[in-house]
Amino acid sequence: PAGQAAAADDEVAWEALRGALDGWMDRLRSELRLAPSSFAEESAEWAAGGLRGSLDGFASPAVEWGVRYANEAAESGGGGGGAALGSAGAKSVGVNLWLTSRLPV
């Protein structure tokens, strides 16, 4: 029961963080005029061992390339694999943007 409550709290926190990033992505799309790019298409969904993830590619006049990523470790029963592999449901989400040398003003 205590473990289930902690897992539920973790999921609530995860959804709040993911929602916050989605809000920032909406703002970045608007302000930097980000458009979908095909450069990350072949890795849009990936898996390696106990990890899986997704990539969305973007570009614009202000951004040479950009990616929004989400990664997740598969549920595991333990076994000292470190934070990503040994934690049940470890997750990360983020964005990387490589800006052009001259931003349009």
XYZ file of C-alpha atoms in Angstrom:
105
model
C 0.000 0.000 0.000
C 2.724 2.530 0.859
C 4.595 1.599 -2.306
C 1.450 2.029 -4.381
C 0.843 5.480 -2.867
C 4.430 6.500 -3.638
C 4.084 5.236 -7.207
C 0.841 7.199 -7.602
C 2.556 10.345 -6.251
C 5.443 9.788 -8.681
C 2.997 9.514 -11.583
C 1.221 12.740 -10.564
C 4.585 14.547 -10.355
C 5.669 13.094 -13.717
C 2.475 14.240 -15.436
C 2.864 17.749 -13.937
C 6.476 18.014 -15.161
C 5.622 16.635 -18.590
C 2.687 19.081 -18.844
C 4.970 21.983 -17.920
C 7.431 21.008 -20.679
C 4.565 20.687 -23.160
C 3.539 24.256 -22.249
C 7.089 25.495 -22.851
C 7.231 23.592 -26.148
C 4.063 25.390 -27.282
C 5.705 28.717 -26.444
C 8.970 27.775 -28.197
C 7.066 26.582 -31.292
C 5.305 29.928 -31.465
C 8.196 32.274 -30.662
C 10.862 30.438 -32.672
C 8.460 29.348 -35.442
C 9.478 25.719 -34.991
C 8.208 23.368 -37.666
C 8.440 19.565 -37.673
C 11.638 18.275 -39.246
C 12.341 14.851 -40.693
C 15.934 14.596 -39.416
C 14.876 12.547 -36.346
C 12.286 10.417 -38.185
C 14.305 7.207 -38.213
C 14.723 7.442 -34.416
C 11.218 8.727 -33.634
C 10.598 5.603 -31.534
C 13.520 3.557 -30.229
C 14.345 0.830 -27.732
C 17.623 -0.565 -26.395
C 17.723 -3.164 -23.657
C 15.420 -1.986 -20.891
C 15.179 1.563 -22.225
C 12.759 3.037 -24.729
C 12.080 6.525 -25.958
C 10.886 8.911 -28.589
C 12.258 11.918 -30.473
C 10.457 14.703 -32.299
C 12.591 16.857 -34.605
C 12.145 20.579 -35.277
C 13.798 23.348 -37.291
C 13.155 27.006 -38.123
C 14.997 30.110 -39.326
C 16.203 30.586 -35.719
C 16.934 26.907 -34.940
C 19.321 24.740 -36.962
C 17.857 21.661 -35.289
C 15.854 20.826 -32.210
C 14.576 17.697 -30.501
C 11.974 16.997 -27.866
C 12.730 13.671 -26.240
C 11.130 11.297 -23.771
C 12.939 8.289 -22.287
C 11.702 5.564 -19.980
C 13.260 2.578 -18.244
C 11.218 -0.605 -18.304
C 9.818 -1.804 -15.007
C 12.370 -4.131 -13.481
C 12.666 -6.150 -10.355
C 15.886 -4.490 -9.249
C 19.402 -5.676 -9.648
C 21.862 -2.812 -9.246
C 21.690 -1.384 -12.759
C 21.902 2.229 -11.624
C 19.172 4.876 -11.610
C 17.978 4.344 -15.164
C 18.033 0.568 -15.341
C 17.474 -0.367 -11.691
C 14.562 1.982 -10.977
C 11.075 0.867 -11.838
C 9.666 3.278 -14.370
C 12.490 5.867 -14.320
C 11.582 8.586 -16.845
C 13.046 11.723 -18.390
C 11.775 14.304 -20.831
C 13.468 17.353 -22.288
C 14.262 19.534 -25.238
C 17.512 20.513 -26.977
C 17.741 23.380 -29.464
C 20.760 24.328 -31.565
C 20.244 28.001 -32.394
C 21.470 29.586 -35.605
C 24.332 32.061 -35.314
C 22.006 34.955 -36.141
C 18.571 34.991 -34.612
C 15.915 36.853 -36.616
C 14.686 39.899 -34.740
